[in-house]
PDB file of C-alpha atoms in Angstrom:
ATOM      1  CA  ILE A   1     -59.017 -51.728  31.365  1.00 65.00           C
ATOM      2  CA  VAL A   2     -61.645 -48.977  31.320  1.00 60.00           C
ATOM      3  CA  GLU A   3     -59.735 -47.080  28.617  1.00 67.00           C
ATOM      4  CA  ASP A   4     -59.531 -50.234  26.490  1.00 66.00           C
ATOM      5  CA  GLU A   5     -63.276 -50.816  26.846  1.00 60.00           C
ATOM      6  CA  VAL A   6     -64.064 -47.198  25.963  1.00 60.00           C
ATOM      7  CA  GLU A   7     -61.823 -47.420  22.891  1.00 66.00           C
ATOM      8  CA  GLY A   8     -63.517 -50.685  21.891  1.00 61.00           C
ATOM      9  CA  LEU A   9     -66.954 -49.090  22.208  1.00 57.00           C
ATOM     10  CA  ARG A  10     -65.779 -46.055  20.234  1.00 59.00           C
ATOM     11  CA  ARG A  11     -64.567 -48.335  17.409  1.00 64.00           C
ATOM     12  CA  MET A  12     -67.848 -50.241  17.485  1.00 56.00           C
ATOM     13  CA  VAL A  13     -69.947 -47.060  17.212  1.00 54.00           C
ATOM     14  CA  THR A  14     -67.788 -45.833  14.326  1.00 60.00           C
ATOM     15  CA  THR A  15     -68.189 -49.147  12.498  1.00 54.00           C
ATOM     16  CA  PHE A  16     -71.967 -49.221  13.076  1.00 51.00           C
ATOM     17  CA  SER A  17     -72.182 -45.702  11.664  1.00 52.00           C
ATOM     18  CA  GLN A  18     -70.128 -46.697   8.609  1.00 52.00           C
ATOM     19  CA  PHE A  19     -72.402 -49.663   7.919  1.00 49.00           C
ATOM     20  CA  ALA A  20     -75.565 -47.589   8.292  1.00 52.00           C
ATOM     21  CA  LYS A  21     -74.209 -44.803   6.092  1.00 57.00           C
ATOM     22  CA  VAL A  22     -72.294 -46.429   3.267  1.00 65.00           C
ATOM     23  CA  PRO A  23     -72.358 -43.585   0.735  1.00 74.00           C
ATOM     24  CA  GLU A  24     -74.207 -43.781  -2.537  1.00 85.00           C
ATOM     25  CA  VAL A  25     -72.037 -45.435  -5.164  1.00 87.00           C
ATOM     26  CA  ARG A  26     -70.994 -43.104  -7.978  1.00 91.00           C
ATOM     27  CA  THR A  27     -69.206 -45.184 -10.580  1.00 91.00           C
ATOM     28  CA  ARG A  28     -67.046 -43.910 -13.376  1.00 93.00           C
ATOM     29  CA  PRO A  29     -64.415 -45.524 -15.577  1.00 95.00           C
ATOM     30  CA  GLU A  30     -61.192 -45.748 -13.557  1.00 94.00           C
ATOM     31  CA  PRO A  31     -57.845 -47.294 -14.503  1.00 94.00           C
ATOM     32  CA  LEU A  32     -57.432 -50.165 -12.043  1.00 94.00           C
ATOM     33  CA  ALA A  33     -53.674 -49.521 -11.840  1.00 94.00           C
ATOM     34  CA  ARG A  34     -54.426 -45.998 -10.585  1.00 93.00           C
ATOM     35  CA  VAL A  35     -56.856 -47.221  -7.912  1.00 94.00           C
ATOM     36  CA  LEU A  36     -54.472 -49.929  -6.669  1.00 94.00           C
ATOM     37  CA  GLY A  37     -51.487 -47.574  -6.833  1.00 93.00           C
ATOM     38  CA  GLU A  38     -53.330 -45.013  -4.688  1.00 92.00           C
ATOM     39  CA  PHE A  39     -54.344 -47.778  -2.288  1.00 90.00           C
ATOM     40  CA  GLU A  40     -50.750 -49.000  -2.018  1.00 91.00           C
ATOM     41  CA  ARG A  41     -49.384 -45.495  -1.379  1.00 89.00           C
ATOM     42  CA  ALA A  42     -52.030 -44.685   1.228  1.00 84.00           C
ATOM     43  CA  TYR A  43     -52.356 -48.031   2.989  1.00 81.00           C
ATOM     44  CA  GLY A  44     -49.212 -49.997   2.154  1.00 77.00           C
ATOM     45  CA  HIS A  45     -48.156 -49.566   5.776  1.00 76.00           C
ATOM     46  CA  LEU A  46     -50.996 -51.823   7.038  1.00 65.00           C
ATOM     47  CA  GLY A  47     -48.747 -54.863   7.053  1.00 59.00           C
ATOM     48  CA  ASP A  48     -45.698 -53.046   8.435  1.00 63.00           C
ATOM     49  CA  ASP A  49     -46.302 -53.136  12.170  1.00 63.00           C
ATOM     50  CA  GLY A  50     -45.406 -56.422  13.776  1.00 59.00           C
ATOM     51  CA  GLY A  51     -43.481 -58.133  11.001  1.00 65.00           C
ATOM     52  CA  GLY A  52     -46.133 -58.140   8.311  1.00 77.00           C
ATOM     53  CA  GLN A  53     -45.804 -57.581   4.604  1.00 85.00           C
ATOM     54  CA  LEU A  54     -48.397 -56.260   2.185  1.00 88.00           C
ATOM     55  CA  GLU A  55     -47.803 -56.853  -1.510  1.00 91.00           C
ATOM     56  CA  VAL A  56     -49.976 -54.967  -3.995  1.00 93.00           C
ATOM     57  CA  GLN A  57     -49.601 -56.259  -7.543  1.00 92.00           C
ATOM     58  CA  VAL A  58     -50.512 -53.320  -9.752  1.00 88.00           C
ATOM     59  CA  PRO A  59     -51.461 -54.593 -13.211  1.00 86.00           C
ATOM     60  CA  SER A  60     -49.304 -53.411 -16.081  1.00 84.00           C
ATOM     61  CA  ALA A  61     -52.098 -54.056 -18.595  1.00 84.00           C
ATOM     62  CA  PRO A  62     -54.448 -51.106 -19.087  1.00 88.00           C
ATOM     63  CA  LEU A  63     -57.528 -52.390 -17.231  1.00 92.00           C
ATOM     64  CA  THR A  64     -60.406 -49.982 -16.697  1.00 94.00           C
ATOM     65  CA  VAL A  65     -63.256 -50.737 -14.297  1.00 94.00           C
ATOM     66  CA  ALA A  66     -66.528 -48.976 -13.514  1.00 93.00           C
ATOM     67  CA  VAL A  67     -66.094 -48.121  -9.824  1.00 94.00           C
ATOM     68  CA  ASP A  68     -66.423 -45.532  -7.132  1.00 94.00           C
ATOM     69  CA  ARG A  69     -62.694 -45.174  -6.452  1.00 93.00           C
ATOM     70  CA  GLN A  70     -63.029 -44.191  -2.784  1.00 92.00           C
ATOM     71  CA  LEU A  71     -65.476 -46.977  -1.943  1.00 94.00           C
ATOM     72  CA  LEU A  72     -63.350 -49.607  -3.680  1.00 95.00           C
ATOM     73  CA  LYS A  73     -60.341 -48.455  -1.654  1.00 93.00           C
ATOM     74  CA  GLN A  74     -62.472 -48.657   1.524  1.00 92.00           C
ATOM     75  CA  ALA A  75     -63.423 -52.241   0.668  1.00 95.00           C
ATOM     76  CA  LEU A  76     -59.741 -53.093   0.155  1.00 95.00           C
ATOM     77  CA  VAL A  77     -58.796 -51.463   3.472  1.00 92.00           C
ATOM     78  CA  ASN A  78     -61.420 -53.548   5.289  1.00 92.00           C
ATOM     79  CA  LEU A  79     -60.227 -56.750   3.608  1.00 95.00           C
ATOM     80  CA  VAL A  80     -56.532 -56.087   4.245  1.00 93.00           C
ATOM     81  CA  GLU A  81     -57.092 -55.085   7.883  1.00 90.00           C
ATOM     82  CA  ASN A  82     -59.173 -58.238   8.386  1.00 90.00           C
ATOM     83  CA  ALA A  83     -56.490 -60.376   6.727  1.00 91.00           C
ATOM     84  CA  VAL A  84     -53.704 -58.885   8.861  1.00 90.00           C
ATOM     85  CA  LEU A  85     -55.666 -59.398  12.097  1.00 88.00           C
ATOM     86  CA  SER A  86     -56.666 -62.968  11.206  1.00 88.00           C
ATOM     87  CA  ALA A  87     -53.143 -63.977  10.218  1.00 90.00           C
ATOM     88  CA  ARG A  88     -51.643 -62.320  13.289  1.00 88.00           C
ATOM     89  CA  GLU A  89     -54.154 -64.020  15.628  1.00 86.00           C
ATOM     90  CA  ALA A  90     -53.317 -67.371  14.010  1.00 87.00           C
ATOM     91  CA  GLY A  91     -49.632 -66.798  14.758  1.00 88.00           C
ATOM     92  CA  ALA A  92     -48.416 -66.276  11.192  1.00 86.00           C
ATOM     93  CA  ASP A  93     -44.868 -64.949  11.238  1.00 86.00           C
ATOM     94  CA  PRO A  94     -44.447 -62.999   9.096  1.00 89.00           C
ATOM     95  CA  VAL A  95     -47.994 -61.984   8.233  1.00 91.00           C
ATOM     96  CA  ARG A  96     -48.372 -61.939   4.444  1.00 92.00           C
ATOM     97  CA  VAL A  97     -51.166 -60.262   2.501  1.00 94.00           C
ATOM     98  CA  ARG A  98     -51.268 -59.956  -1.280  1.00 95.00           C
ATOM     99  CA  VAL A  99     -53.644 -57.914  -3.437  1.00 96.00           C
ATOM    100  CA  GLY A 100     -53.643 -59.089  -7.048  1.00 96.00           C
ATOM    101  CA  VAL A 101     -55.726 -58.883 -10.214  1.00 95.00           C
ATOM    102  CA  THR A 102     -56.754 -61.360 -12.892  1.00 93.00           C
ATOM    103  CA  VAL A 103     -58.883 -60.870 -15.990  1.00 90.00           C
ATOM    104  CA  ASP A 104     -61.627 -63.382 -16.565  1.00 84.00           C
ATOM    105  CA  GLY A 105     -63.489 -64.129 -19.755  1.00 76.00           C
ATOM    106  CA  ARG A 106     -66.657 -62.344 -18.671  1.00 70.00           C
ATOM    107  CA  ALA A 107     -65.720 -58.700 -19.405  1.00 87.00           C
ATOM    108  CA  SER A 108     -64.646 -58.342 -15.818  1.00 92.00           C
ATOM    109  CA  VAL A 109     -61.622 -58.359 -13.573  1.00 95.00           C
ATOM    110  CA  VAL A 110     -61.178 -60.192 -10.307  1.00 96.00           C
ATOM    111  CA  VAL A 111     -59.335 -58.456  -7.485  1.00 97.00           C
ATOM    112  CA  ARG A 112     -58.057 -60.966  -4.937  1.00 97.00           C
ATOM    113  CA  VAL A 113     -56.918 -60.333  -1.372  1.00 97.00           C
ATOM    114  CA  ASP A 114     -54.918 -63.358  -0.165  1.00 97.00           C
ATOM    115  CA  ASP A 115     -53.456 -63.992   3.277  1.00 95.00           C
ATOM    116  CA  ASN A 116     -51.477 -66.614   5.150  1.00 95.00           C
ATOM    117  CA  GLY A 117     -53.870 -66.744   8.105  1.00 92.00           C
ATOM    118  CA  PRO A 118     -56.026 -69.643   9.259  1.00 93.00           C
ATOM    119  CA  GLY A 119     -58.418 -69.552   6.296  1.00 94.00           C
ATOM    120  CA  ILE A 120     -62.197 -69.779   6.565  1.00 93.00           C
ATOM    121  CA  ASP A 121     -64.076 -73.062   6.774  1.00 92.00           C
ATOM    122  CA  PRO A 122     -66.245 -73.599   3.682  1.00 94.00           C
ATOM    123  CA  GLU A 123     -69.424 -73.831   5.785  1.00 91.00           C
ATOM    124  CA  ARG A 124     -68.742 -70.344   7.250  1.00 90.00           C
ATOM    125  CA  ARG A 125     -67.867 -68.583   4.004  1.00 93.00           C
ATOM    126  CA  GLU A 126     -71.317 -67.129   3.292  1.00 90.00           C
ATOM    127  CA  ARG A 127     -72.020 -66.252   6.932  1.00 90.00           C
ATOM    128  CA  VAL A 128     -68.923 -64.063   7.343  1.00 89.00           C
ATOM    129  CA  PHE A 129     -70.610 -61.409   5.177  1.00 89.00           C
ATOM    130  CA  GLU A 130     -73.648 -61.184   7.474  1.00 87.00           C
ATOM    131  CA  PRO A 131     -73.806 -58.148   9.777  1.00 83.00           C
ATOM    132  CA  TYR A 132     -72.508 -58.813  13.306  1.00 79.00           C
ATOM    133  CA  GLU A 133     -70.896 -62.138  12.342  1.00 72.00           C
ATOM    134  CA  THR A 134     -67.428 -62.298  13.877  1.00 74.00           C
ATOM    135  CA  SER A 135     -65.033 -64.797  15.395  1.00 71.00           C
ATOM    136  CA  ARG A 136     -63.051 -62.097  17.233  1.00 70.00           C
ATOM    137  CA  LYS A 137     -63.644 -60.818  20.741  1.00 67.00           C
ATOM    138  CA  SER A 138     -62.889 -57.259  19.650  1.00 67.00           C
ATOM    139  CA  GLY A 139     -64.642 -57.423  16.277  1.00 68.00           C
ATOM    140  CA  THR A 140     -67.972 -55.818  15.422  1.00 70.00           C
ATOM    141  CA  GLY A 141     -68.791 -58.166  12.571  1.00 74.00           C
ATOM    142  CA  LEU A 142     -69.498 -55.296  10.193  1.00 82.00           C
ATOM    143  CA  GLY A 143     -66.281 -54.935   8.191  1.00 87.00           C
ATOM    144  CA  LEU A 144     -67.006 -57.757   5.750  1.00 92.00           C
ATOM    145  CA  ALA A 145     -70.705 -56.819   5.586  1.00 92.00           C
ATOM    146  CA  ILE A 146     -69.614 -53.337   4.478  1.00 92.00           C
ATOM    147  CA  VAL A 147     -67.296 -54.857   1.854  1.00 94.00           C
ATOM    148  CA  LYS A 148     -70.104 -57.031   0.471  1.00 95.00           C
ATOM    149  CA  LYS A 149     -72.479 -54.055   0.305  1.00 93.00           C
ATOM    150  CA  ILE A 150     -69.894 -51.977  -1.561  1.00 94.00           C
ATOM    151  CA  VAL A 151     -69.196 -54.773  -4.065  1.00 95.00           C
ATOM    152  CA  LEU A 152     -72.888 -55.533  -4.660  1.00 95.00           C
ATOM    153  CA  ASP A 153     -73.665 -51.819  -5.056  1.00 93.00           C
ATOM    154  CA  HIS A 154     -71.086 -51.854  -7.875  1.00 94.00           C
ATOM    155  CA  GLY A 155     -72.963 -54.698  -9.567  1.00 94.00           C
ATOM    156  CA  GLY A 156     -70.095 -57.011  -8.663  1.00 95.00           C
ATOM    157  CA  GLU A 157     -69.701 -60.327  -6.899  1.00 96.00           C
ATOM    158  CA  ILE A 158     -67.660 -61.394  -3.885  1.00 97.00           C
ATOM    159  CA  TRP A 159     -66.706 -64.852  -2.694  1.00 98.00           C
ATOM    160  CA  ILE A 160     -64.114 -66.642  -0.591  1.00 97.00           C
ATOM    161  CA  GLU A 161     -61.759 -69.367  -1.721  1.00 97.00           C
ATOM    162  CA  ASP A 162     -58.590 -70.983  -0.419  1.00 97.00           C
ATOM    163  CA  SER A 163     -55.498 -68.811  -0.793  1.00 96.00           C
ATOM    164  CA  THR A 164     -52.272 -69.870  -2.443  1.00 95.00           C
ATOM    165  CA  LEU A 165     -50.610 -68.294   0.625  1.00 95.00           C
ATOM    166  CA  GLY A 166     -52.327 -70.863   2.849  1.00 94.00           C
ATOM    167  CA  GLY A 167     -55.146 -68.772   4.335  1.00 95.00           C
ATOM    168  CA  ALA A 168     -58.240 -67.160   2.857  1.00 96.00           C
ATOM    169  CA  CYS A 169     -58.683 -65.390  -0.457  1.00 98.00           C
ATOM    170  CA  PHE A 170     -61.449 -62.820  -0.869  1.00 98.00           C
ATOM    171  CA  ALA A 171     -62.254 -62.400  -4.567  1.00 98.00           C
ATOM    172  CA  LEU A 172     -64.139 -59.379  -5.945  1.00 97.00           C
ATOM    173  CA  ARG A 173     -65.436 -59.454  -9.517  1.00 96.00           C
ATOM    174  CA  LEU A 174     -65.836 -55.979 -11.033  1.00 95.00           C
ATOM    175  CA  ARG A 175     -67.107 -54.915 -14.438  1.00 92.00           C
ATOM    176  CA  GLN A 176     -64.414 -54.010 -16.936  1.00 90.00           C
ATOM    177  CA  VAL A 177     -65.182 -51.136 -19.317  1.00 89.00           C
ATOM    178  CA  GLU A 178     -63.477 -49.650 -22.342  1.00 82.00           C
ATOM    179  CA  ALA A 179     -60.673 -47.264 -21.457  1.00 71.00           C
ATOM    180  CA  SER A 180     -62.164 -44.739 -23.860  1.00 61.00           C
ATOM    181  CA  ALA A 181     -65.524 -44.825 -22.054  1.00 51.00           C
ATOM    182  CA  LYS A 182     -66.372 -41.359 -20.908  1.00 52.00           C
ATOM    183  CA  ALA A 183     -68.180 -40.414 -17.723  1.00 44.00           C
ATOM    184  CA  PRO A 184     -69.874 -37.096 -18.513  1.00 37.00           C
ATOM    185  CA  ALA A 185     -72.349 -37.748 -15.717  1.00 40.00           C
ATOM    186  CA  GLU A 186     -71.364 -40.215 -13.065  1.00 42.00           C
ATOM    187  CA  THR A 187     -73.477 -43.334 -12.846  1.00 45.00           C
ATOM    188  CA  SER A 188     -75.235 -43.445  -9.507  1.00 47.00           C
ATOM    189  CA  THR A 189     -76.526 -46.463  -7.617  1.00 49.00           C
ATOM    190  CA  ASP A 190     -78.758 -46.041  -4.592  1.00 48.00           C
ATOM    191  CA  ALA A 191     -77.141 -47.396  -1.447  1.00 43.00           C
TER     192      ALA A 191
END
């Protein structure tokens, strides 16, 4: 029991540190297929333990977004880990998480993370992004706050809707740029 508590405290301190020190966003034009492909190769195992499945739908269309590649991948990791835990706690068998992309008519793309967990009540959807808001005993309530900060620092939007898989869908709108856009000096946004 003591070891579990120490590990829980260690995770909490790490998460607090991450929230306090989200790095400065340095955006540059990035092919979205590259970012999602790297994410899938590095983190595709997140759904593997315990009968879960993670599906990453890499777009075949050449979509380029203005992002900090590492921070976008961190946001996706937080969302996928949260989705896996929520679905598992709700008893989903198998746990299903899907990362997909759509293009909207506003010169942007929407990256969606869907799960087959319990979903999120509409009246809680804004609160889940507040620091320290959690419904889990072991949660710190900072993972989704970090995601929101990353998305807003990119000039994007984030919201929650019902998922076609039956649970929650976290949608991130990111600015699409021309593939030929050059990044001689990275664009920086203060964190």
